[in-house]
Amino acid sequence: DVVMTQSPLSLPVTLGQPASISCRSTQGLVHRDGNTYLSWFHQRPGQSPRRLIYKVSNRDSGVPDRFSGSGSGTGFTLKISRVEAEDVGVYYCMQGTHLLTFGGGTKVEIK
Amino acid sequence: QVQLVQSGAEVKKPGASVKVSCKASGYTFTNYGITWVRQAPGQGLEWMGWSSAYNGDANYEKMFQGRVTVTTDTSTSTAYMELRSLTSSDTAVYYCARGSWAAPGNLEDYWGQGTLVTVSS
């Protein structure tokens, strides 16, 4: 089974400053169809998750361009160029190449 | 617009079963699949299983195999998740989400509102 490991678990950030979350998988995530099914989700308390990024680096509709995804193989990163107050919450990476697995989550809070 | 509307909160006793529904609208149901994800209080997201509304195929996370069944009813555009032999550790919010008809992995950005299942004696 593929295990997804996120770091850090908690990320205190200053408004307007950049933030970065890492996600590592125990197996490569290139599907036989050539796609890499690595997504990032954001969840605020009491809300359903919202997908931000799919297939490593594609932003969903309506997602601000301060969010970007990158990576390949077994290592992936979500970056926020300038953190805003609405970005607080928990971020999850998810692989969909080998069935489906979520990372443990990274809690982003404002310092 | 795409909507997934889940059934209401449930309270169950240990050993019982629960069946959560997820009614889809705003798209052609049989062109997609439905994935089920749960979240225990204060915990992360956990994939449970997936069902294709196109052909009825299903896949399950190993830890739930034998205890969960996910199905789709194309006549009502509704997906179901049944979890049996409940224990207190099954207390969680259960979500449905739209995905690919072909495989579980391509989870999209359409989620239900969540259904709280509480297991308590």
Short mmCIF file of N, CA and C in Angstrom, two decimals, chain A residues 1 31 37 39 41 43 46-52 54-55 60-61 92 94-97 99-104, chain B residues 6 35-37 39 43-47 50 59-63 95 103-109 111-114:
data_model
loop_
_atom_site.label_atom_id
_atom_site.label_comp_id
_atom_site.label_asym_id
_atom_site.label_seq_id
_atom_site.Cartn_x
_atom_site.Cartn_y
_atom_site.Cartn_z
N ASP A 1 0.84 -1.19 0.00
CA ASP A 1 0.00 0.00 0.00
C ASP A 1 0.87 1.25 0.00
N HIS A 31 1.10 6.97 -13.22
CA HIS A 31 0.13 5.94 -13.60
C HIS A 31 0.51 5.36 -14.95
N TYR A 37 -1.24 11.16 -10.51
CA TYR A 37 -2.45 11.56 -9.79
C TYR A 37 -2.11 11.96 -8.36
N SER A 39 -2.88 15.12 -5.82
CA SER A 39 -3.73 16.29 -5.60
C SER A 39 -3.47 16.88 -4.23
N PHE A 41 -5.62 19.15 -1.19
CA PHE A 41 -6.92 19.59 -0.71
C PHE A 41 -6.72 20.52 0.49
N GLN A 43 -8.93 22.08 3.84
CA GLN A 43 -10.14 21.92 4.62
C GLN A 43 -10.17 22.90 5.79
N GLY A 46 -15.16 22.33 10.04
CA GLY A 46 -16.60 22.22 9.81
C GLY A 46 -17.00 22.21 8.35
N GLN A 47 -16.02 22.22 7.45
CA GLN A 47 -16.34 22.24 6.02
C GLN A 47 -15.83 20.99 5.32
N SER A 48 -16.41 20.72 4.16
CA SER A 48 -15.90 19.64 3.33
C SER A 48 -14.56 20.07 2.73
N PRO A 49 -13.71 19.10 2.41
CA PRO A 49 -12.44 19.48 1.75
C PRO A 49 -12.70 20.13 0.39
N ARG A 50 -11.74 20.94 -0.02
CA ARG A 50 -11.79 21.59 -1.32
C ARG A 50 -10.50 21.26 -2.05
N ARG A 51 -10.62 20.81 -3.27
CA ARG A 51 -9.41 20.50 -4.03
C ARG A 51 -8.80 21.79 -4.56
N LEU A 52 -7.49 21.93 -4.41
CA LEU A 52 -6.77 23.10 -4.90
C LEU A 52 -5.99 22.77 -6.17
N TYR A 54 -4.62 19.48 -8.88
CA TYR A 54 -4.72 18.12 -9.34
C TYR A 54 -3.62 17.81 -10.34
N LYS A 55 -3.30 16.54 -10.48
CA LYS A 55 -2.20 16.09 -11.32
C LYS A 55 -0.97 16.96 -11.13
N ASP A 60 -7.24 24.15 -9.61
CA ASP A 60 -8.68 24.07 -9.87
C ASP A 60 -9.23 25.45 -10.15
N SER A 61 -10.39 25.47 -10.78
CA SER A 61 -11.05 26.72 -11.10
C SER A 61 -11.33 27.52 -9.82
N TYR A 92 -4.14 18.63 2.81
CA TYR A 92 -3.88 17.20 2.60
C TYR A 92 -3.38 16.96 1.18
N MET A 94 -2.95 13.90 -1.65
CA MET A 94 -3.67 12.67 -1.94
C MET A 94 -3.12 12.05 -3.21
N GLN A 95 -2.83 10.76 -3.17
CA GLN A 95 -2.41 10.09 -4.39
C GLN A 95 -3.58 9.25 -4.90
N GLY A 96 -3.75 9.25 -6.22
CA GLY A 96 -4.82 8.47 -6.84
C GLY A 96 -4.29 7.53 -7.91
N THR A 97 -3.01 7.26 -7.87
CA THR A 97 -2.41 6.37 -8.87
C THR A 97 -2.58 4.90 -8.49
N LEU A 99 -4.86 3.00 -6.23
CA LEU A 99 -6.09 3.25 -5.48
C LEU A 99 -6.03 4.70 -4.97
N LEU A 100 -6.25 4.91 -3.66
CA LEU A 100 -6.32 6.29 -3.18
C LEU A 100 -5.80 6.34 -1.75
N THR A 101 -4.94 7.32 -1.48
CA THR A 101 -4.40 7.48 -0.12
C THR A 101 -4.23 8.96 0.17
N PHE A 102 -4.62 9.36 1.36
CA PHE A 102 -4.38 10.74 1.79
C PHE A 102 -3.15 10.81 2.70
N GLY A 103 -2.48 11.94 2.66
CA GLY A 103 -1.48 12.24 3.65
C GLY A 103 -2.15 12.58 4.97
N GLY A 104 -1.34 12.69 6.01
CA GLY A 104 -1.88 12.91 7.34
C GLY A 104 -2.36 14.33 7.63
N GLN B 6 -26.06 14.59 0.92
CA GLN B 6 -26.02 13.38 1.73
C GLN B 6 -27.17 13.32 2.72
N THR B 35 -16.71 8.31 -4.67
CA THR B 35 -15.75 7.86 -3.65
C THR B 35 -16.28 8.23 -2.27
N TRP B 36 -15.98 7.38 -1.28
CA TRP B 36 -16.37 7.62 0.10
C TRP B 36 -15.12 7.80 0.96
N VAL B 37 -15.16 8.88 1.75
CA VAL B 37 -14.04 9.26 2.61
C VAL B 37 -14.62 9.55 3.99
N GLN B 39 -13.84 10.95 8.19
CA GLN B 39 -12.96 11.77 9.02
C GLN B 39 -13.43 11.67 10.47
N GLN B 43 -9.34 14.17 13.36
CA GLN B 43 -8.39 13.36 12.60
C GLN B 43 -8.38 13.73 11.12
N GLY B 44 -7.56 13.02 10.35
CA GLY B 44 -7.43 13.31 8.93
C GLY B 44 -8.44 12.57 8.08
N LEU B 45 -8.26 12.70 6.78
CA LEU B 45 -9.16 12.08 5.81
C LEU B 45 -8.73 10.64 5.54
N GLU B 46 -9.70 9.76 5.42
CA GLU B 46 -9.42 8.33 5.25
C GLU B 46 -10.30 7.79 4.13
N TRP B 47 -9.68 7.27 3.07
CA TRP B 47 -10.45 6.72 1.97
C TRP B 47 -11.05 5.38 2.37
N TRP B 50 -14.84 3.09 -3.34
CA TRP B 50 -15.28 3.77 -4.56
C TRP B 50 -16.17 2.85 -5.35
N ASN B 59 -14.05 -0.66 -5.52
CA ASN B 59 -12.77 -0.93 -4.86
C ASN B 59 -12.88 -0.46 -3.42
N TYR B 60 -12.15 -1.16 -2.55
CA TYR B 60 -12.22 -0.81 -1.14
C TYR B 60 -10.82 -0.70 -0.55
N GLU B 61 -10.68 0.19 0.44
CA GLU B 61 -9.47 0.23 1.25
C GLU B 61 -9.43 -1.08 2.05
N LYS B 62 -8.25 -1.66 2.14
CA LYS B 62 -8.12 -2.99 2.76
C LYS B 62 -8.72 -3.06 4.15
N MET B 63 -8.52 -2.00 4.94
CA MET B 63 -8.96 -2.09 6.33
C MET B 63 -10.48 -2.13 6.46
N TYR B 95 -18.04 11.38 4.05
CA TYR B 95 -18.22 12.22 2.86
C TYR B 95 -18.31 11.36 1.61
N ALA B 103 -11.83 4.41 -12.23
CA ALA B 103 -10.95 4.01 -11.13
C ALA B 103 -11.11 5.02 -10.00
N PRO B 104 -10.72 4.61 -8.80
CA PRO B 104 -10.94 5.50 -7.65
C PRO B 104 -10.13 6.78 -7.65
N GLY B 105 -8.97 6.77 -8.34
CA GLY B 105 -7.97 7.76 -8.04
C GLY B 105 -8.23 9.19 -8.45
N ASN B 106 -8.97 9.41 -9.51
CA ASN B 106 -9.10 10.77 -10.00
C ASN B 106 -10.24 11.48 -9.29
N LEU B 107 -10.04 11.76 -8.01
CA LEU B 107 -11.05 12.39 -7.18
C LEU B 107 -11.19 13.85 -7.55
N GLU B 108 -12.44 14.27 -7.76
CA GLU B 108 -12.67 15.63 -8.22
C GLU B 108 -13.01 16.57 -7.07
N ASP B 109 -13.46 17.77 -7.43
CA ASP B 109 -13.69 18.78 -6.41
C ASP B 109 -15.18 18.96 -6.11
N TRP B 111 -17.92 17.55 -3.51
CA TRP B 111 -18.09 16.78 -2.30
C TRP B 111 -19.48 16.98 -1.72
N GLY B 112 -19.96 15.96 -1.04
CA GLY B 112 -21.17 16.13 -0.26
C GLY B 112 -20.87 16.95 0.99
N GLN B 113 -21.93 17.25 1.74
CA GLN B 113 -21.77 18.10 2.93
C GLN B 113 -21.30 17.31 4.14
N GLY B 114 -21.26 16.00 4.02
CA GLY B 114 -20.83 15.16 5.13
C GLY B 114 -22.01 14.67 5.96
#
